[in-house]
XYZ file of C-alpha atoms in Angstrom:
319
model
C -18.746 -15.109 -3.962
C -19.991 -18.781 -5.836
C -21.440 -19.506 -2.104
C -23.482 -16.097 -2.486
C -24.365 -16.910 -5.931
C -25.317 -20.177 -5.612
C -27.424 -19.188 -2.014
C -29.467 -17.119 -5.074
C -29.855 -20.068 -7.115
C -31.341 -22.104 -4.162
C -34.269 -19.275 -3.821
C -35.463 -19.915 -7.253
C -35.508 -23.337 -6.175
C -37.298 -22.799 -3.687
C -40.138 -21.300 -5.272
C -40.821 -24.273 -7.773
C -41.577 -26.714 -4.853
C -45.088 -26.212 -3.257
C -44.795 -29.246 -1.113
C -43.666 -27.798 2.567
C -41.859 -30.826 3.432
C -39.274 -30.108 0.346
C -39.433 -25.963 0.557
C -38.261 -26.740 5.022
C -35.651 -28.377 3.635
C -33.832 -26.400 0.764
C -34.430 -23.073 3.259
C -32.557 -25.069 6.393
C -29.966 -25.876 3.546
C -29.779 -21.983 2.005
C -28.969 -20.737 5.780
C -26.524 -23.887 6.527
C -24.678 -22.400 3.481
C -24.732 -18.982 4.556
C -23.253 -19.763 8.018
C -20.286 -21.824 5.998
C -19.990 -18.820 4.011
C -19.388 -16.726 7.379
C -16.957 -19.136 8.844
C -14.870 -19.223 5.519
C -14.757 -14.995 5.619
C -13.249 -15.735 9.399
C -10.560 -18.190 8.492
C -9.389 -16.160 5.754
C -9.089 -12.855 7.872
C -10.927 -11.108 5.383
C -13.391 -9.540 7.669
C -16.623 -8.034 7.088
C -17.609 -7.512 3.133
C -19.181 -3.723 1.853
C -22.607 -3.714 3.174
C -22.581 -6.404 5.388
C -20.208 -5.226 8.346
C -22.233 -3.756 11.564
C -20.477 -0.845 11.576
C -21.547 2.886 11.239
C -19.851 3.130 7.356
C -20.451 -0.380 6.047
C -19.868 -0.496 2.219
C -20.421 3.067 1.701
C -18.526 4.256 -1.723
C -15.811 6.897 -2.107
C -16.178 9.059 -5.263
C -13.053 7.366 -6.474
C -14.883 4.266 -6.651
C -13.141 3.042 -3.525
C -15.257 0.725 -0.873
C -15.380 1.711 2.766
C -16.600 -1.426 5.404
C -16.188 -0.639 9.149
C -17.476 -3.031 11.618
C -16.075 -1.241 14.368
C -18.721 -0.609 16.586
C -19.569 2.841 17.623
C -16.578 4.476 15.538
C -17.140 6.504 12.058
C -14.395 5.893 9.372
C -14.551 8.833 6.675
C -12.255 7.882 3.398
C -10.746 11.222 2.614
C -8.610 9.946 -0.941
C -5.258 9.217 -1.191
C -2.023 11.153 -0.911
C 1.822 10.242 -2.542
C 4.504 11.142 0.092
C 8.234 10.988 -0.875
C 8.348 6.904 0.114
C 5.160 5.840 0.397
C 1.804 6.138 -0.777
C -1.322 7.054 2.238
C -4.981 6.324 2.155
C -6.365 8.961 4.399
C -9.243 8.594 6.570
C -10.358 10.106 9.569
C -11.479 8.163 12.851
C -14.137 9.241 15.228
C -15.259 7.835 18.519
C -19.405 8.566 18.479
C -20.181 7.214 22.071
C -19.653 9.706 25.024
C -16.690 7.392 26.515
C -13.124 6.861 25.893
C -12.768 3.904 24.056
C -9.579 2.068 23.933
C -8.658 0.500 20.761
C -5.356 -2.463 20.786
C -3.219 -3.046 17.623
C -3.946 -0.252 15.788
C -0.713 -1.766 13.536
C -2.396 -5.194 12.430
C -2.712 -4.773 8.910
C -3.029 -6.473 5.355
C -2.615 -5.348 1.466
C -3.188 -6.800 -1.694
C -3.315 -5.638 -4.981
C -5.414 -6.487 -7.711
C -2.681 -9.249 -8.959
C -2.593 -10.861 -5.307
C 0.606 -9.519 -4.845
C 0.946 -8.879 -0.983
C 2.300 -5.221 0.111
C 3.581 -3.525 3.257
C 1.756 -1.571 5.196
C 2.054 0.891 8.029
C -0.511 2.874 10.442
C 0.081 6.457 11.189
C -2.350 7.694 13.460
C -2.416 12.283 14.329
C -1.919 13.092 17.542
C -5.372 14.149 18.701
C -5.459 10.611 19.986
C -3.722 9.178 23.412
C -0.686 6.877 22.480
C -0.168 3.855 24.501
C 2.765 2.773 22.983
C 2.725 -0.678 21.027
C -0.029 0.292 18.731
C -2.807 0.847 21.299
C -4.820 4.235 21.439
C -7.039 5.781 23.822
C -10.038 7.804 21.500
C -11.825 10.091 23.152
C -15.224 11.210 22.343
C -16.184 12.943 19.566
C -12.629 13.745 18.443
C -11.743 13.299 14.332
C -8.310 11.486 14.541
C -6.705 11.889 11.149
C -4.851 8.768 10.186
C -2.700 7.175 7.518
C -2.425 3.790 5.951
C 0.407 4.253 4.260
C 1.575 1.297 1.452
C 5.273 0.694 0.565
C 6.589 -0.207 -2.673
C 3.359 -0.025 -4.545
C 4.173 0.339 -8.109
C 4.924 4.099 -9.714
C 2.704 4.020 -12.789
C -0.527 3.492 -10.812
C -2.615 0.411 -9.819
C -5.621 -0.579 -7.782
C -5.377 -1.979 -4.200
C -8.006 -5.209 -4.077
C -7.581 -4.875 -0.065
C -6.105 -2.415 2.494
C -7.551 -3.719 6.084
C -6.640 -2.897 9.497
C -7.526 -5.177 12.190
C -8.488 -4.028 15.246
C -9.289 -5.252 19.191
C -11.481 -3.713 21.699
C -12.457 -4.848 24.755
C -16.120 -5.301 25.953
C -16.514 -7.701 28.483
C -13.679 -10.019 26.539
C -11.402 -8.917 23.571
C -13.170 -8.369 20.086
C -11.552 -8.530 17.006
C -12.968 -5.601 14.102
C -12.350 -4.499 10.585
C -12.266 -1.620 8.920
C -11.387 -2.237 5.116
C -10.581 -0.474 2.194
C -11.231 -2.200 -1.142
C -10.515 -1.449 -5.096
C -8.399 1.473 -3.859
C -7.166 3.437 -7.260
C -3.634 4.252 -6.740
C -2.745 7.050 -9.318
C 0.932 7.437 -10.997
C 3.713 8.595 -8.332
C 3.814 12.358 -9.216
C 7.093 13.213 -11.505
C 9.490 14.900 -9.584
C 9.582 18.432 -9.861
C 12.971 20.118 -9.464
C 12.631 23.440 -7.569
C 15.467 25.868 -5.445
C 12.764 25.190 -2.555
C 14.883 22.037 -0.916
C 17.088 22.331 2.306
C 18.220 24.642 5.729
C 18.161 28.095 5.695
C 18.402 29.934 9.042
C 18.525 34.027 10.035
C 19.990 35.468 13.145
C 20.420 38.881 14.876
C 20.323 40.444 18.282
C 17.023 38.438 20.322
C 16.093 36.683 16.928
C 16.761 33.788 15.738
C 15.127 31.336 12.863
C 15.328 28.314 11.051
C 13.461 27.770 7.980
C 13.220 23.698 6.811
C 11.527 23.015 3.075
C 11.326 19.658 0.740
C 9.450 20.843 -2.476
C 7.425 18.755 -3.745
C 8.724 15.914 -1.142
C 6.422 16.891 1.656
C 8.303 15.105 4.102
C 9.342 17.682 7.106
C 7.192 16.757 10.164
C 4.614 19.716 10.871
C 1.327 20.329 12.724
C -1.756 20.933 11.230
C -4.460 23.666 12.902
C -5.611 21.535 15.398
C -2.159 21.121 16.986
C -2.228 17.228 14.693
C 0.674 15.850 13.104
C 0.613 15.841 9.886
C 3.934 15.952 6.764
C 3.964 18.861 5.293
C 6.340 20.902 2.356
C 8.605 22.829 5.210
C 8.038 24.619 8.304
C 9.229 28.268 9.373
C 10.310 28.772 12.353
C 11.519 32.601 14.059
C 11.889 32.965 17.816
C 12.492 36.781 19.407
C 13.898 37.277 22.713
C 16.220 35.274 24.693
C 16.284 33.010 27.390
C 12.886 32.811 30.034
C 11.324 35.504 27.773
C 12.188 34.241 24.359
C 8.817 33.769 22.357
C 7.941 31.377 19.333
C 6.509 30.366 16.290
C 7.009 27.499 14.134
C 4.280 27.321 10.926
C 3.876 24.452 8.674
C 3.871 24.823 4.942
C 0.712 22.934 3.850
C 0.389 23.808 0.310
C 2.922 25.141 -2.369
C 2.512 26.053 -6.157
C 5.350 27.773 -8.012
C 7.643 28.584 -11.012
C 11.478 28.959 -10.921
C 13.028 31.267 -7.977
C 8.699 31.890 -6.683
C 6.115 30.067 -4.795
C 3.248 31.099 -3.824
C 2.307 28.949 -0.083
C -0.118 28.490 2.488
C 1.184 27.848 5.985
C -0.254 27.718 9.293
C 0.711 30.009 11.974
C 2.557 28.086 15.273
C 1.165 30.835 17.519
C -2.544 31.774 16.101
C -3.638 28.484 13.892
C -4.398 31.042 10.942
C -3.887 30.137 7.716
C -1.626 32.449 5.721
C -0.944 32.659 2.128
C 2.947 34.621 1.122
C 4.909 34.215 -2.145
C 8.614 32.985 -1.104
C 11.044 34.529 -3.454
C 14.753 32.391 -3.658
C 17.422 34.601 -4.879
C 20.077 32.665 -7.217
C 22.861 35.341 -6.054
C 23.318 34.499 -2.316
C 20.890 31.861 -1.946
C 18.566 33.488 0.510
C 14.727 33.637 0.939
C 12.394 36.014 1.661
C 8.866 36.190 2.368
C 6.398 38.607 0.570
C 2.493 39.692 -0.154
C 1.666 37.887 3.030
C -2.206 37.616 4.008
C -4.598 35.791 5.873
C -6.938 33.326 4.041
C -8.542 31.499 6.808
C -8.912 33.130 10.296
C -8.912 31.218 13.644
C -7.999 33.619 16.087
C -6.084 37.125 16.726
C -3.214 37.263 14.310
C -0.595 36.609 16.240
C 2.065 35.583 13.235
C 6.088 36.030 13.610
C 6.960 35.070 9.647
C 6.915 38.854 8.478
C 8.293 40.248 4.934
C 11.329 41.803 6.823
C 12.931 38.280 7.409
C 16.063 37.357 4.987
C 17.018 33.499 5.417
C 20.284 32.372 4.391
C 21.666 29.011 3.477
């Protein structure tokens, strides 16, 4: 940053110096600077700074205030906020491939994260599954496919802080290997979420003659592993799961709890439907006498297809 300030300086230097033999030389000195500048950024590893990378979302700004630099060429990076989970705390962004080839990126898992004090922080990648794993941290993106990911930060402080830098380093190969960025920076972490206590935690399963079901939930933990509409992975509250028949013919449906608000033995949640990708809104009802649930006032609030939903109001679970 003096470098860049000082490079300033030198152009109002410039300007007081008519003679061309002195203005040649404090020019060939400004750009000498600002190639010792560059080489400094690449030593340190701190890749390309907002609104310089030569990327398709260099330094663009979040609403939160947060700075988005991608210098990964022919990729769009779309900051979506950031999300608490039970042990961790995600940035979420999406990932798109824009060219009309499959584009393999290496070391998806290279990452850094400082806070605002300098103090160094874990990090870990999570990438959705609309994306071809390779094992080892290398992905295959294909064309024109959002690929929700996660950088998710460990052992950030529970009161709230800002991130100075979350940055993933990245390797493609085009005619040799090339080393990108794509950076996050002045992140706003908000307080960890109190912890709300709520009947809505553990196993409950049903059973009769060609049905069976298991019904998983972690309110407000959202930390079951679910799938969103578009078949990604994603964490989610709980998931419902009811099978009928048996055997060659049995016939499934696992939904994912997405959202969840509630008050004592009700909730009101949204879950999408295994079979259909619908989203569906029902009230769960837990009954402090025998522990079961039940499902009620269910409804469709955003249609993808035929409804073709198992979770019906006639289902008892029991722990």
């Amino acid at each position: 940053m003096k470098s860049k300030v000082f490079i300033s300086a030198l152009a109002v230097v410039i300007a007081c110096f008519p003679e061309p033999a002195e203005a040649q030389f404090f020019k060939k000195l400004g750009k000498a600077l600002e190639q010792v500048e560059k080489k400094v950024d690449k030593v340190l590893g701190t890749g390309a700074e907002a609104g310089t990378a030569e990327g398709d979302a260099a330094g663009t700004v979040a609403p939160d205030g947060t700075t988005v630099s991608n210098n990964l060429k022919g990729f769009a990076v779309d900051y979506k906020g950031v999300t608490w989970q039970e042990d961790f705390c995600g940035l979420d962004f999406v990932i798109t491939n824009k060219g009309d080839k499959t584009v393999r990126v290496y070391s998806f898992d290279k990452m850094k994260a400082f806070g605002a004090d300098g103090a160094e922080y874990a990090g870990r990648s999570i990438v959705g599954n609309a994306v071809t794993s390779l094992g080892n941290g290398d992905f295959d993106f294909e064309p024109g496919v959002p690929v929700k990911c996660v950088y998710a930060l460990f052992d950030v402080p529970g009161q709230g802080t800002k991130m100075s830098l979350c940055q993933l380093r990245l390797t493609t190969f085009d005619n040799g290997y090339h080393d990108s960025f794509v950076e996050f920076r002045n992140v706003p972490l908000p307080p960890r979420p109190a912890t709300v206590s709520t009947p809505f935690k553990g196993v409950w399963t049903l059973g009769g003659t060609n049905l069976e079901g298991k019904l998983i939930l972690d309110f407000p933990g959202k930390s079951v592993d679910g799938m969103d509409a578009l078949s990604n992975g994603i964490k989610c509250y709980g998931t419902v799961y009811v099978g009928y028949g048996s055997g060659a013919s049995l016939q499934v449906d696992e939904c994912s709890i997405i959202s969840w608000k509630g008050e004592g033995n009700k909730a009101t949640v949204e879950f999408v439907g295994g079979r259909d990708g619908n989203t569906y809104q029902a009230v769960m009802t837990y009954a402090p006498s025998d522990g079961t649930i039940s499902f009620s006032e269910i409804r469709i609030v955003r249609e993808e297809g035929m409804a073709e939903c198992f979770v019906s109001e006639d289902l008892v679970f029991e722990k």
